mmCIF file of C-alpha atoms and ligand atoms in Angstrom:
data_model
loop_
_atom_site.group_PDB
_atom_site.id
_atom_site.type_symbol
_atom_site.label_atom_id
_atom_site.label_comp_id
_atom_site.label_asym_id
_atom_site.label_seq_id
_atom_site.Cartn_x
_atom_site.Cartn_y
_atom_site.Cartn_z
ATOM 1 C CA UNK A 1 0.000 0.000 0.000
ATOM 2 C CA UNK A 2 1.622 3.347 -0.690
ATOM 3 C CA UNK A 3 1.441 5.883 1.746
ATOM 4 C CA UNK A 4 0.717 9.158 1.999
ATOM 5 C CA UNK A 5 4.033 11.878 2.606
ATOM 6 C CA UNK A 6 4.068 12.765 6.064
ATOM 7 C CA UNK A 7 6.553 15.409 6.240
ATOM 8 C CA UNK A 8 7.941 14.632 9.705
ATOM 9 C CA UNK A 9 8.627 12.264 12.301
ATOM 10 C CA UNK A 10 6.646 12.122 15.055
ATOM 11 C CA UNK A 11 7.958 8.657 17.009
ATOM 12 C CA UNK A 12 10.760 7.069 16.048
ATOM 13 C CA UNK A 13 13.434 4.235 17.565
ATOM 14 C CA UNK A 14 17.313 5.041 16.510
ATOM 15 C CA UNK A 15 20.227 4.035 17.772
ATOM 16 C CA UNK A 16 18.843 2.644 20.273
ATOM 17 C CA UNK A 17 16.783 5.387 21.561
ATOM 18 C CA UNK A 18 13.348 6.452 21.699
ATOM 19 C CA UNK A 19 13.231 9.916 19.421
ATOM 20 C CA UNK A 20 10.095 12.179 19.627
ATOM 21 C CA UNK A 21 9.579 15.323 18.011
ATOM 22 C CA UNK A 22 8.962 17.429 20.943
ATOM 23 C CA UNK A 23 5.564 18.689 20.934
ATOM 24 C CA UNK A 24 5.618 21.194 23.949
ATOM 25 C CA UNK A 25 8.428 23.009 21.432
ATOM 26 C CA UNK A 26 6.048 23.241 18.227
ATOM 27 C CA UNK A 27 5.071 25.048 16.626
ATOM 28 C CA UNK A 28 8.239 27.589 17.252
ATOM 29 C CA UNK A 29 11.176 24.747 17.198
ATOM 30 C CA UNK A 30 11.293 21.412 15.607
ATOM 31 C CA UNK A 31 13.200 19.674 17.931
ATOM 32 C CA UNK A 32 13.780 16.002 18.183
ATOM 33 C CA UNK A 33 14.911 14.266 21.436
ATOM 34 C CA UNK A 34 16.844 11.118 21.727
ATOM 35 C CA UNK A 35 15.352 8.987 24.920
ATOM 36 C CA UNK A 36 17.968 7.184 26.371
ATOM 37 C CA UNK A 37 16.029 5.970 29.854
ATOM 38 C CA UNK A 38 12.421 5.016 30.631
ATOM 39 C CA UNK A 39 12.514 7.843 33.011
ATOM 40 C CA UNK A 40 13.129 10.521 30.187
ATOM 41 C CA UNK A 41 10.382 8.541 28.298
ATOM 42 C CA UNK A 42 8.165 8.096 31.363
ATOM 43 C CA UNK A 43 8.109 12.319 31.958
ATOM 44 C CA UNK A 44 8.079 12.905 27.890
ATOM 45 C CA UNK A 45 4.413 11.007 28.703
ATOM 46 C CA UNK A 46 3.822 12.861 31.336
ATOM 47 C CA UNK A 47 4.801 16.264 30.417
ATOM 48 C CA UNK A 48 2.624 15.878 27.138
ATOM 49 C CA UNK A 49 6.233 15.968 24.940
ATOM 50 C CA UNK A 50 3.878 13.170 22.862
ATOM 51 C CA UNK A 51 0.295 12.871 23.375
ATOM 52 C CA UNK A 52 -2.694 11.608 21.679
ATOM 53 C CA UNK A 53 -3.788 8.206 23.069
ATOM 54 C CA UNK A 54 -2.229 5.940 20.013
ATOM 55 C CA UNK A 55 1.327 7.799 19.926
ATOM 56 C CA UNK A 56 1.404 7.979 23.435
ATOM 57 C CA UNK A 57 0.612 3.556 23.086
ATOM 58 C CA UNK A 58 3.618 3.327 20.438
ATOM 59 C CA UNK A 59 5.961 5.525 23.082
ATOM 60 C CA UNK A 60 5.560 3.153 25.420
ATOM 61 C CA UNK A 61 5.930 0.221 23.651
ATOM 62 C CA UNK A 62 9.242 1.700 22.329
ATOM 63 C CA UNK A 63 10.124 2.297 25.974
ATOM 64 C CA UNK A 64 9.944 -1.356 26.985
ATOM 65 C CA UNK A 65 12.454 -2.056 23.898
ATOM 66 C CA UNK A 66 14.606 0.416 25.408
ATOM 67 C CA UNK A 67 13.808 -1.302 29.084
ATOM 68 C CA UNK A 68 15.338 -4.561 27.221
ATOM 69 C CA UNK A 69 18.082 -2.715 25.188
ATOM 70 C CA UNK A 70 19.008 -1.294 28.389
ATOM 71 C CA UNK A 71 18.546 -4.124 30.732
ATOM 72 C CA UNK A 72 21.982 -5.266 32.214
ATOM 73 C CA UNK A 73 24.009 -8.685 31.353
ATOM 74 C CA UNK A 74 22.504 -11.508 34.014
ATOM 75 C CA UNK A 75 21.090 -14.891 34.518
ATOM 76 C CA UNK A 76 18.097 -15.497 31.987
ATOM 77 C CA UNK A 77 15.317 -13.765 32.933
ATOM 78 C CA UNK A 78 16.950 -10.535 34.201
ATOM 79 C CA UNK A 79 15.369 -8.369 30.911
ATOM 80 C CA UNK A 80 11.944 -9.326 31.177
ATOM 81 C CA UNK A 81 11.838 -8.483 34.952
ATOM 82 C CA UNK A 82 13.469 -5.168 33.549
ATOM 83 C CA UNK A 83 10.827 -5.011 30.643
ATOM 84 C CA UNK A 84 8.202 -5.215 33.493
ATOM 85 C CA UNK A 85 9.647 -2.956 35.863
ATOM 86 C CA UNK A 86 9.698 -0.383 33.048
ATOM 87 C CA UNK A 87 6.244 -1.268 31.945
ATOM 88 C CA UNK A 88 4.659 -0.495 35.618
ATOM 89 C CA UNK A 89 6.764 3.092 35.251
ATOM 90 C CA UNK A 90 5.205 3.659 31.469
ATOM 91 C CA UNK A 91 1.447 2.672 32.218
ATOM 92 C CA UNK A 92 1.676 5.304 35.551
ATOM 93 C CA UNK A 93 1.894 8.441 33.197
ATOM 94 C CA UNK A 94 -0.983 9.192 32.268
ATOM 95 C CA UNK A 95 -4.851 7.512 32.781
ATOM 96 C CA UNK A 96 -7.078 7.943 30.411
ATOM 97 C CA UNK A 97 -5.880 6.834 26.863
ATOM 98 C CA UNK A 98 -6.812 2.899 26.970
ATOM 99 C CA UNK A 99 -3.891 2.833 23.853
ATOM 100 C CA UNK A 100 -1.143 3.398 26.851
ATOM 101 C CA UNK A 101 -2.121 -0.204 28.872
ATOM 102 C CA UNK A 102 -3.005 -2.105 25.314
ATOM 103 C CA UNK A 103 0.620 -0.944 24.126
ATOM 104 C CA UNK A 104 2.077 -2.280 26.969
ATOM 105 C CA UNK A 105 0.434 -5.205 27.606
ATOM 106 C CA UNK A 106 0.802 -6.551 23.995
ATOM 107 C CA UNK A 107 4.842 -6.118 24.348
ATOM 108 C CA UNK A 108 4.402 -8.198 27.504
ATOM 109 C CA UNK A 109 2.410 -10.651 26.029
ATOM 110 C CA UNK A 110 5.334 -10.767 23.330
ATOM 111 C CA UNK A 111 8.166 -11.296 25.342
ATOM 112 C CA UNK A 112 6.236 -13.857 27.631
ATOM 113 C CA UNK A 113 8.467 -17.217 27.144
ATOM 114 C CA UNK A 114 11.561 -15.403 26.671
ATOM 115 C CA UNK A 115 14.281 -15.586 29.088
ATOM 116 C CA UNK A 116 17.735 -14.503 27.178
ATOM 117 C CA UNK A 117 18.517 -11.207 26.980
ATOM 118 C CA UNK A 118 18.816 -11.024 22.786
ATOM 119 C CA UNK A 119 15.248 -12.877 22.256
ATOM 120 C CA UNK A 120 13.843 -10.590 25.080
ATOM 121 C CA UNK A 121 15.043 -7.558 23.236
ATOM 122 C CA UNK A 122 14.395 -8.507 19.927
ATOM 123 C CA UNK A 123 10.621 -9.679 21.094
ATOM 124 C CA UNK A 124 10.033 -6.354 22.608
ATOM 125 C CA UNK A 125 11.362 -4.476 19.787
ATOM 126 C CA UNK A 126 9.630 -6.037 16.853
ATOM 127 C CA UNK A 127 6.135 -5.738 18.538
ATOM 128 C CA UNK A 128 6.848 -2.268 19.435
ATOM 129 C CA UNK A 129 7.793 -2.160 15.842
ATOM 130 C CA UNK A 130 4.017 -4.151 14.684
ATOM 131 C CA UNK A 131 2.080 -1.732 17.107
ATOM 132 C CA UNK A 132 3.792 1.142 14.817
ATOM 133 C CA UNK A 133 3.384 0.175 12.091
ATOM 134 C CA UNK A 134 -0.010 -0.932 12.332
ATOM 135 C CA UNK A 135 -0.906 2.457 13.525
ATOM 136 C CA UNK A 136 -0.385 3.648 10.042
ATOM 137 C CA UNK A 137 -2.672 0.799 7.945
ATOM 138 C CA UNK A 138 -5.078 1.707 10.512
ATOM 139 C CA UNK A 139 -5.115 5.251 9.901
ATOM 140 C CA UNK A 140 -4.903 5.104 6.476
ATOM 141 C CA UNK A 141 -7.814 2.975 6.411
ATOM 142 C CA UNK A 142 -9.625 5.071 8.640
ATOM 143 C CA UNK A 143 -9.036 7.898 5.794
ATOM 144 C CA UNK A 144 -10.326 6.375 3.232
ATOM 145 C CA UNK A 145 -13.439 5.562 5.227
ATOM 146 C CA UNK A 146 -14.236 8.855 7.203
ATOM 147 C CA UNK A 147 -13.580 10.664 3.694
ATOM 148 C CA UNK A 148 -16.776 9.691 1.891
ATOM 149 C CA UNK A 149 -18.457 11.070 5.020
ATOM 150 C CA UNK A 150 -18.362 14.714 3.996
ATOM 151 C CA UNK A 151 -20.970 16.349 1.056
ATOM 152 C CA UNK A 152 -18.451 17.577 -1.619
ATOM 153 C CA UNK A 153 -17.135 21.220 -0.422
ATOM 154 C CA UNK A 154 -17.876 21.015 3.391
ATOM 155 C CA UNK A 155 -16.781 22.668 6.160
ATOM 156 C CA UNK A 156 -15.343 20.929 8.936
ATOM 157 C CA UNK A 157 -14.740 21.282 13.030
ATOM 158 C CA UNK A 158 -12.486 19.676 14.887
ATOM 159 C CA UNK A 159 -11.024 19.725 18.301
ATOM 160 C CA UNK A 160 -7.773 19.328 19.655
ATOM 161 C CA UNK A 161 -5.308 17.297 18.045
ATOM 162 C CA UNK A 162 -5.444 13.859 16.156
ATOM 163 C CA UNK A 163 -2.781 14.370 13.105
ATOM 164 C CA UNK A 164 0.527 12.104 12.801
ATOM 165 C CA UNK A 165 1.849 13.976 15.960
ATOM 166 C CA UNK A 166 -1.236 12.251 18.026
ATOM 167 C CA UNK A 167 -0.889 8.498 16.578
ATOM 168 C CA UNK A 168 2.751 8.506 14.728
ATOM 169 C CA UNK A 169 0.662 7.684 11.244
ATOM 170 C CA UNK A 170 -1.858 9.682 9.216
ATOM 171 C CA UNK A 171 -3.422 10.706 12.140
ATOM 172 C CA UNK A 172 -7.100 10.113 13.317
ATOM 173 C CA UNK A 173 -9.803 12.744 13.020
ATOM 174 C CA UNK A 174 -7.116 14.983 10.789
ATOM 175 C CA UNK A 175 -6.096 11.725 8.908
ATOM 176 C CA UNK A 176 -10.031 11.957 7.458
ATOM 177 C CA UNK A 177 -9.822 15.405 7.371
ATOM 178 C CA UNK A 178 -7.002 15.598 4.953
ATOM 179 C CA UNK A 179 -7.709 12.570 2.704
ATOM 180 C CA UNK A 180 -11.193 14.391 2.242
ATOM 181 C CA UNK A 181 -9.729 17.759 1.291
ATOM 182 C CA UNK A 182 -7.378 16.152 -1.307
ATOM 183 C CA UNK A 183 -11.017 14.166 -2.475
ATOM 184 C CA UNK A 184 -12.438 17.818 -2.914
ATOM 185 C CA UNK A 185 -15.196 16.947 0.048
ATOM 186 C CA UNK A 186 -13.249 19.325 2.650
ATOM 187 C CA UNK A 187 -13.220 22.817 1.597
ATOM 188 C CA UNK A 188 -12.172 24.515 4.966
ATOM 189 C CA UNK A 189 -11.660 23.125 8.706
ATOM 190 C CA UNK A 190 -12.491 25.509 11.778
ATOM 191 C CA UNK A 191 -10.085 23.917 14.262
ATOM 192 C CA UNK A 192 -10.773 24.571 17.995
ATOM 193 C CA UNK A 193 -7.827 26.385 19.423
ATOM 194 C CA UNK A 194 -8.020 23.602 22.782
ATOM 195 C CA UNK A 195 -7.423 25.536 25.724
ATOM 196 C CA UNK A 196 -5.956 24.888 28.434
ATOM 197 C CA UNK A 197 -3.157 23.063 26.731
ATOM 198 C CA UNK A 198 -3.840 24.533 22.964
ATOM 199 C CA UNK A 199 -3.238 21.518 21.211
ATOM 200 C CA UNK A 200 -5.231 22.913 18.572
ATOM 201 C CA UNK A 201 -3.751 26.068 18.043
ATOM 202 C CA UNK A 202 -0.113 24.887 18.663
ATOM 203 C CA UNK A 203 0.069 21.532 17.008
ATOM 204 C CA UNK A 204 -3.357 20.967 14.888
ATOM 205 C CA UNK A 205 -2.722 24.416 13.135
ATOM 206 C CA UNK A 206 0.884 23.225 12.007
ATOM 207 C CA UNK A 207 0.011 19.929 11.034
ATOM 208 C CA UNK A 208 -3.171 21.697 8.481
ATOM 209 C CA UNK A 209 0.061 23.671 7.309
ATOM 210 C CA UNK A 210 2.073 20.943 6.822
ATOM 211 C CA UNK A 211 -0.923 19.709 4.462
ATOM 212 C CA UNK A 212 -1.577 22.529 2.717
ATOM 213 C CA UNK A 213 -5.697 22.185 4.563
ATOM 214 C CA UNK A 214 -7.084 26.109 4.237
ATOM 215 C CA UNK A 215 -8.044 26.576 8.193
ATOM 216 C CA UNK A 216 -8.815 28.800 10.617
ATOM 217 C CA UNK A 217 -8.155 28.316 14.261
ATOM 218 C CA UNK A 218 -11.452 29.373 16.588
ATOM 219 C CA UNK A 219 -11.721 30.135 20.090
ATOM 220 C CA UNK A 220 -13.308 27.309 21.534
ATOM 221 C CA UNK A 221 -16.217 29.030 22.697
ATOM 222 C CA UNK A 222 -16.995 30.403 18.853
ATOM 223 C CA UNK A 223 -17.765 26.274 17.933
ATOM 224 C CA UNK A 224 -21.424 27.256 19.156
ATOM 225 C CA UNK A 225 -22.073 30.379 16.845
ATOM 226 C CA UNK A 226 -20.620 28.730 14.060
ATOM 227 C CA UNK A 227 -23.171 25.688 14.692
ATOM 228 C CA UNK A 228 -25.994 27.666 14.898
ATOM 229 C CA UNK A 229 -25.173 29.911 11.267
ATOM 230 C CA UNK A 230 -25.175 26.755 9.596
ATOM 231 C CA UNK A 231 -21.630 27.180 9.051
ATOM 232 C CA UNK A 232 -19.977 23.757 10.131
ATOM 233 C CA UNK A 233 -21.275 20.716 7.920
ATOM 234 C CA UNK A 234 -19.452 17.799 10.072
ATOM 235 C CA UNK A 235 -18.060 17.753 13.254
ATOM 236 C CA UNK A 236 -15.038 15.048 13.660
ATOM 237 C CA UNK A 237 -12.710 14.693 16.622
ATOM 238 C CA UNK A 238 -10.818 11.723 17.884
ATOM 239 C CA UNK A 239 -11.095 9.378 21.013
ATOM 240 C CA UNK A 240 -8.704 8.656 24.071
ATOM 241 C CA UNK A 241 -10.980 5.292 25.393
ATOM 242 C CA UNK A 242 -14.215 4.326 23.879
ATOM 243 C CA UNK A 243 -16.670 2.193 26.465
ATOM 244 C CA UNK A 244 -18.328 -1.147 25.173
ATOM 245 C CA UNK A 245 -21.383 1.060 24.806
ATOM 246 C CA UNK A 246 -19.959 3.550 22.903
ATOM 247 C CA UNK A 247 -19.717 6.069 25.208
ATOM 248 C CA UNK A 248 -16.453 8.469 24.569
ATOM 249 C CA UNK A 249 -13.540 10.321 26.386
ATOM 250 C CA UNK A 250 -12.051 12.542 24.780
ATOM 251 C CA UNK A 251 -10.120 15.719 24.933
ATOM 252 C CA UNK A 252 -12.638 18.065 27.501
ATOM 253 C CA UNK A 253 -14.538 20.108 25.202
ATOM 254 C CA UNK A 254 -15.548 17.209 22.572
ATOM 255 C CA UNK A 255 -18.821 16.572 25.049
ATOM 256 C CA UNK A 256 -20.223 20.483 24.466
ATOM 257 C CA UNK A 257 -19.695 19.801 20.751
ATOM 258 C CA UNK A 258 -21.556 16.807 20.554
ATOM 259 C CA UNK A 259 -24.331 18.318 22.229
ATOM 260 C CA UNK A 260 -24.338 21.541 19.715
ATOM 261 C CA UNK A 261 -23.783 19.336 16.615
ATOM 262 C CA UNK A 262 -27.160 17.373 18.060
ATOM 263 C CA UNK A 263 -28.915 20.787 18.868
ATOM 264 C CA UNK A 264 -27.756 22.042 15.051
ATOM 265 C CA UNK A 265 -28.865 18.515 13.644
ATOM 266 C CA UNK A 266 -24.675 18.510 12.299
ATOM 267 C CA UNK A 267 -23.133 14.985 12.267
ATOM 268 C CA UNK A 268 -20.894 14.522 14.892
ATOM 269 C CA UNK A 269 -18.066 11.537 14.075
ATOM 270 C CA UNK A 270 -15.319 10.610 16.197
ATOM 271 C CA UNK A 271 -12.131 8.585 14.466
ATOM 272 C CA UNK A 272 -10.430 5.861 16.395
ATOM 273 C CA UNK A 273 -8.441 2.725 16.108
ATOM 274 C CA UNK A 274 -9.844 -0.311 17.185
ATOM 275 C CA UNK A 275 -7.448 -0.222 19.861
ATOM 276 C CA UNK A 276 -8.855 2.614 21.452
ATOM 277 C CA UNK A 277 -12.026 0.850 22.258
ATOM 278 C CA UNK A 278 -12.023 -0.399 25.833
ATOM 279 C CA UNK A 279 -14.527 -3.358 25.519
ATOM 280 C CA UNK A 280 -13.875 -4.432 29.575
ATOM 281 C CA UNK A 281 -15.592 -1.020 30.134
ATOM 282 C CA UNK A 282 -18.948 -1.087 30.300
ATOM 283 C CA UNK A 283 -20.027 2.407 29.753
ATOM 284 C CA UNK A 284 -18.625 6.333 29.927
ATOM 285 C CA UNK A 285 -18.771 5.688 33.674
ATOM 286 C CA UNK A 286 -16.113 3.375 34.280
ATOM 287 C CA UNK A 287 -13.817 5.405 32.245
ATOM 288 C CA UNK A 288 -11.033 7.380 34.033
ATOM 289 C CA UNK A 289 -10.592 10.961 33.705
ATOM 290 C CA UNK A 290 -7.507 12.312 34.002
ATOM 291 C CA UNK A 291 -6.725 15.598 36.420
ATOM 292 C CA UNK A 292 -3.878 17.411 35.295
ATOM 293 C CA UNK A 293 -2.159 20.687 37.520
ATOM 294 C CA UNK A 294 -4.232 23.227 38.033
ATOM 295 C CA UNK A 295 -1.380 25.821 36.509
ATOM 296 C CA UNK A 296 -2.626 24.812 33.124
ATOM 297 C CA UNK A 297 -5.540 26.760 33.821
ATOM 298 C CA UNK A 298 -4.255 29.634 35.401
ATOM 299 C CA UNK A 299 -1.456 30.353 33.044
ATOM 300 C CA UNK A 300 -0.935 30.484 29.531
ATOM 301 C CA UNK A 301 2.347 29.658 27.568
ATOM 302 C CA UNK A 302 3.804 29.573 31.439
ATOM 303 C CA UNK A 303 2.542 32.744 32.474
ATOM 304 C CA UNK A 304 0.065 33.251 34.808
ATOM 305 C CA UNK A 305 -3.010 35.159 33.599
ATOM 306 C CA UNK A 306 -6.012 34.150 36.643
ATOM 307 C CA UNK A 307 -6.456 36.493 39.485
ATOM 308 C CA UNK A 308 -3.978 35.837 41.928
ATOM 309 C CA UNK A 309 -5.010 33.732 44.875
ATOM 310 C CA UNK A 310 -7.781 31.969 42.301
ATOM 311 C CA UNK A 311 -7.964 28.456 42.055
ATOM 312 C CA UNK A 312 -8.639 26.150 38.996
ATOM 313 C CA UNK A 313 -10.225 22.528 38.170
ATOM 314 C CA UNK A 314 -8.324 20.524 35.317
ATOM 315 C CA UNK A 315 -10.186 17.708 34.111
ATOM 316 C CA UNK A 316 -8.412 17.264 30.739
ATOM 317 C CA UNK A 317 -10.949 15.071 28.974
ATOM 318 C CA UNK A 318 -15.125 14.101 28.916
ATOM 319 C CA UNK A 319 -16.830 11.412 27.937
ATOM 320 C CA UNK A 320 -19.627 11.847 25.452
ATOM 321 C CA UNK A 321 -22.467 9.701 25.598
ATOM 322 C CA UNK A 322 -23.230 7.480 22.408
ATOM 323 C CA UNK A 323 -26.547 8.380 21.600
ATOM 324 C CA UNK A 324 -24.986 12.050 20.307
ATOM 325 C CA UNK A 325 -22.204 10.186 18.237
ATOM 326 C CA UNK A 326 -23.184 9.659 14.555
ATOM 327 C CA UNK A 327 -20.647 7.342 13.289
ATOM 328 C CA UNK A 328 -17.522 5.907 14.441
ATOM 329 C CA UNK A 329 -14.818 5.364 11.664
ATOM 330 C CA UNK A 330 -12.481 2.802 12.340
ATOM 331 C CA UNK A 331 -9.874 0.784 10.476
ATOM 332 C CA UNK A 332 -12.819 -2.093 10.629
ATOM 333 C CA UNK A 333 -15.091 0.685 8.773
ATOM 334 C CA UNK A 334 -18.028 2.672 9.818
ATOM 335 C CA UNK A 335 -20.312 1.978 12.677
ATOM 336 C CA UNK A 336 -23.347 3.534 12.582
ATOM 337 C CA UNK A 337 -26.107 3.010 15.405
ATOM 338 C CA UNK A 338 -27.682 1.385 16.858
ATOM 339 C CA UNK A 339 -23.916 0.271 17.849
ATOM 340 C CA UNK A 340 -24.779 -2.427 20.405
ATOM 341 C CA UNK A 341 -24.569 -5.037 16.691
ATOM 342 C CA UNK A 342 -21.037 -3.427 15.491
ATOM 343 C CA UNK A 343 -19.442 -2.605 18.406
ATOM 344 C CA UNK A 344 -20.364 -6.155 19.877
ATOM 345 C CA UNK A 345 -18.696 -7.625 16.503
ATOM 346 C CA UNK A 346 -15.543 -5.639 17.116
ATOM 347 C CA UNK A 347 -15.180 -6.924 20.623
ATOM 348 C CA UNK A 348 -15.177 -10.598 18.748
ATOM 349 C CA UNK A 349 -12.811 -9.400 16.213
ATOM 350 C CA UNK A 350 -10.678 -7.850 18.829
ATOM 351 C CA UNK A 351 -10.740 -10.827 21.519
ATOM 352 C CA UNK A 352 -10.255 -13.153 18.960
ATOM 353 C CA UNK A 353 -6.693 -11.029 17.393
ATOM 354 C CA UNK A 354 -5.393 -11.337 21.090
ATOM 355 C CA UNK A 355 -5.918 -14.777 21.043
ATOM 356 C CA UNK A 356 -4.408 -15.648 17.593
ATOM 357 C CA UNK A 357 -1.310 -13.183 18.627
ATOM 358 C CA UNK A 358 -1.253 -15.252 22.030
ATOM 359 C CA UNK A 359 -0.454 -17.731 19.992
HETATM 360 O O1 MRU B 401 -4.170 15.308 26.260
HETATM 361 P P1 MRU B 401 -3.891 14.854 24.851
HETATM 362 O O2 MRU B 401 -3.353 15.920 23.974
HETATM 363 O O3 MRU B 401 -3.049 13.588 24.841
HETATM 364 O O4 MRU B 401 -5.313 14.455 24.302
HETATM 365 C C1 MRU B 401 -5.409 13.977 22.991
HETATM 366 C C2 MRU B 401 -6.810 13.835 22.540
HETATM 367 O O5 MRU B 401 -7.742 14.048 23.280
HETATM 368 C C3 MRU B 401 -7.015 13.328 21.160
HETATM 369 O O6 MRU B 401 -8.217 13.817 20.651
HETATM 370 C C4 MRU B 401 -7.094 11.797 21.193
HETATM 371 O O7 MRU B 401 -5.969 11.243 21.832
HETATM 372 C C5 MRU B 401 -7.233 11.217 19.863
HETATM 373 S S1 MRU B 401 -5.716 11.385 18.975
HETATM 374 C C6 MRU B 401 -5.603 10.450 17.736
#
């Protein structure tokens, strides 16, 4: 399958080192780090130097190869228990995205039955490799799926970001939002600037550059007046953990969209892999939200801005209820509700992929 150019490199492994294209640096410096430790990729996690739930997945998956890389000469077994030490470090970052835990637990499963140090690190690294890799047939599938979605010409919103930077392929939401401009269906995206952290303005705006996608960023709180002029002909955003029921976190701010693209009768999609659906979950409730420093509130680009002595809540994603999603687009296709059928049949397909890569 040929691929489409991505001008960049999001997530790579070199040298033996994990190297990231430092997102809290874009879009002023391209700057690409070289991870030598789990602890340097443990904070890059953490500090949100890669995010988006499937490149944050591939991170840690190259993390554990660099757990076994790193892991020291000693009696067989001495790299996995270093592969699992690392992977309790790796799945502590950050809550939400289910991609971080699946990541992890298929290298584990991978290595399980090694003991020597080279099959341990060559186990780890090729299914670190796989996971990457597979990111990008998925996302180019999802393309060419989501694309069709849009009337010829539209307008489209989206929120936060979930281009190659958030999945270290085509991207997500933005993956379906480019294929369909260079199909002629996308005419313009309105792209949520995505405050507190601004992944929208920083990193979504460069990426529609990088693409040549005509754009203009929005304060968040303009989505609604847009909506209501009749301006916005899809809405499509991504997903950090998607509930057996359908019910979806993602990025906080994607819940009062769904609810205006329901009031404005405006499809509302969301994008994801099949390995951002949480099938063990039963519904939006059981999904945990992550709480990230209050500072990100009060200040912006590091300096503060709230009323001193104020205090701030940080809830960095919400879970949107099924019933206001349209259609999911997935690498398995579209699902379109009632989603109890489909998303049942993905749970099969995905149970019965674990089993077959169980072995
Ligand atoms: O906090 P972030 O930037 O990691 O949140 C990312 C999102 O919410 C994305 O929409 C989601 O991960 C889908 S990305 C393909």
């Amino acid at each position: 399958m040929t691929r489409p150019h991505v001008p960049y490199e999001p997530i790579a492994w070199a040298d033996g080192a994990v190297r990231l294209l430092d997102q809290t640096a874009l879009p002023e410096e391209t700057r690409t780090l070289a991870l030598g430790s789990v602890d340097e990729v443990a904070e890059a996690i953490r500090v949100m130097r890669v995010r988006g739930a499937p490149a944050i997945g591939i991170t840690a998956a190259y993390g554990l190869a660099l757990a076994a890389h790193l892991a020291p000469q000693g009696p067989d077994g001495t790299a996995a228990k270093a592969v699992h030490r690392a992977a309790e470090v790796l799945a502590a970052t950050r809550p939400t995205a289910v991609n971080l835990r699946w990541a992890i637990d298929r290298v584990l499963r991978a290595i399980a039955g090694y003991e020597g140090e080279a099959t341990v690190r060559a186990a780890a690294l090729a299914e670190a490799r796989a996971i990457h890799e597979e990111q990008h047939d998925a996302d180019r599938a999802m393309a060419e799926a989501g694309a069709v979605l849009f009337p010829p010409g539209a307008t489209v919103l989206t929120h936060c970001n979930t281009g190659p930077l958030a999945t270290g392929g085509l991207g997500t939401a933005l993956g379906v939002i480019v294929e369909g401009y260079r199909e002629g269906r996308v005419a313009h995206v309105y792209a949520d600037e995505t405050r507190p952290r601004l992944q929208g303005a920083r990193l979504t705006a460069w990426e529609l550059q990088q693409h040549g996608v005509p754009f203009d960023l929005i304060a968040d709180a303009a989505a609604a007046s847009l909506l209501a002029a009749g301006r916005v002909q899809a809405v499509i955003v991504g997903a950090d953990r998607i509930a057996r029921n359908g019910d979806t976190a993602n990025k906080v701010g994607t819940l009062g969209l769904a609810v205006l693209a329901q009031h404005y009768g405006v499809p509302f999609y969301v994008a994801a892999p099949v390995s951002t659906f949480d099938f063990d979950k039963p519904d939006g409730a059981a999904i945990p939200i992550e709480e990230r420093d209050a500072s990100e509130v009060l200040e912006v680009g590091g300096v503060r801005v709230a009323a001193p002595g104020a205090s701030a809540l940080n809830p960095a994603f919400d879970v949107t209820p099924a019933p206001l999603v349209t259609a999911f687009v997935t690498e398995a296709g579209v699902l379109r509700p009632p989603f109890e059928e489909p998303l049942g049949m993905l749970a099969a397909r995905a149970a019965a992929l674990k089993r077959e890569r169980a072995g």
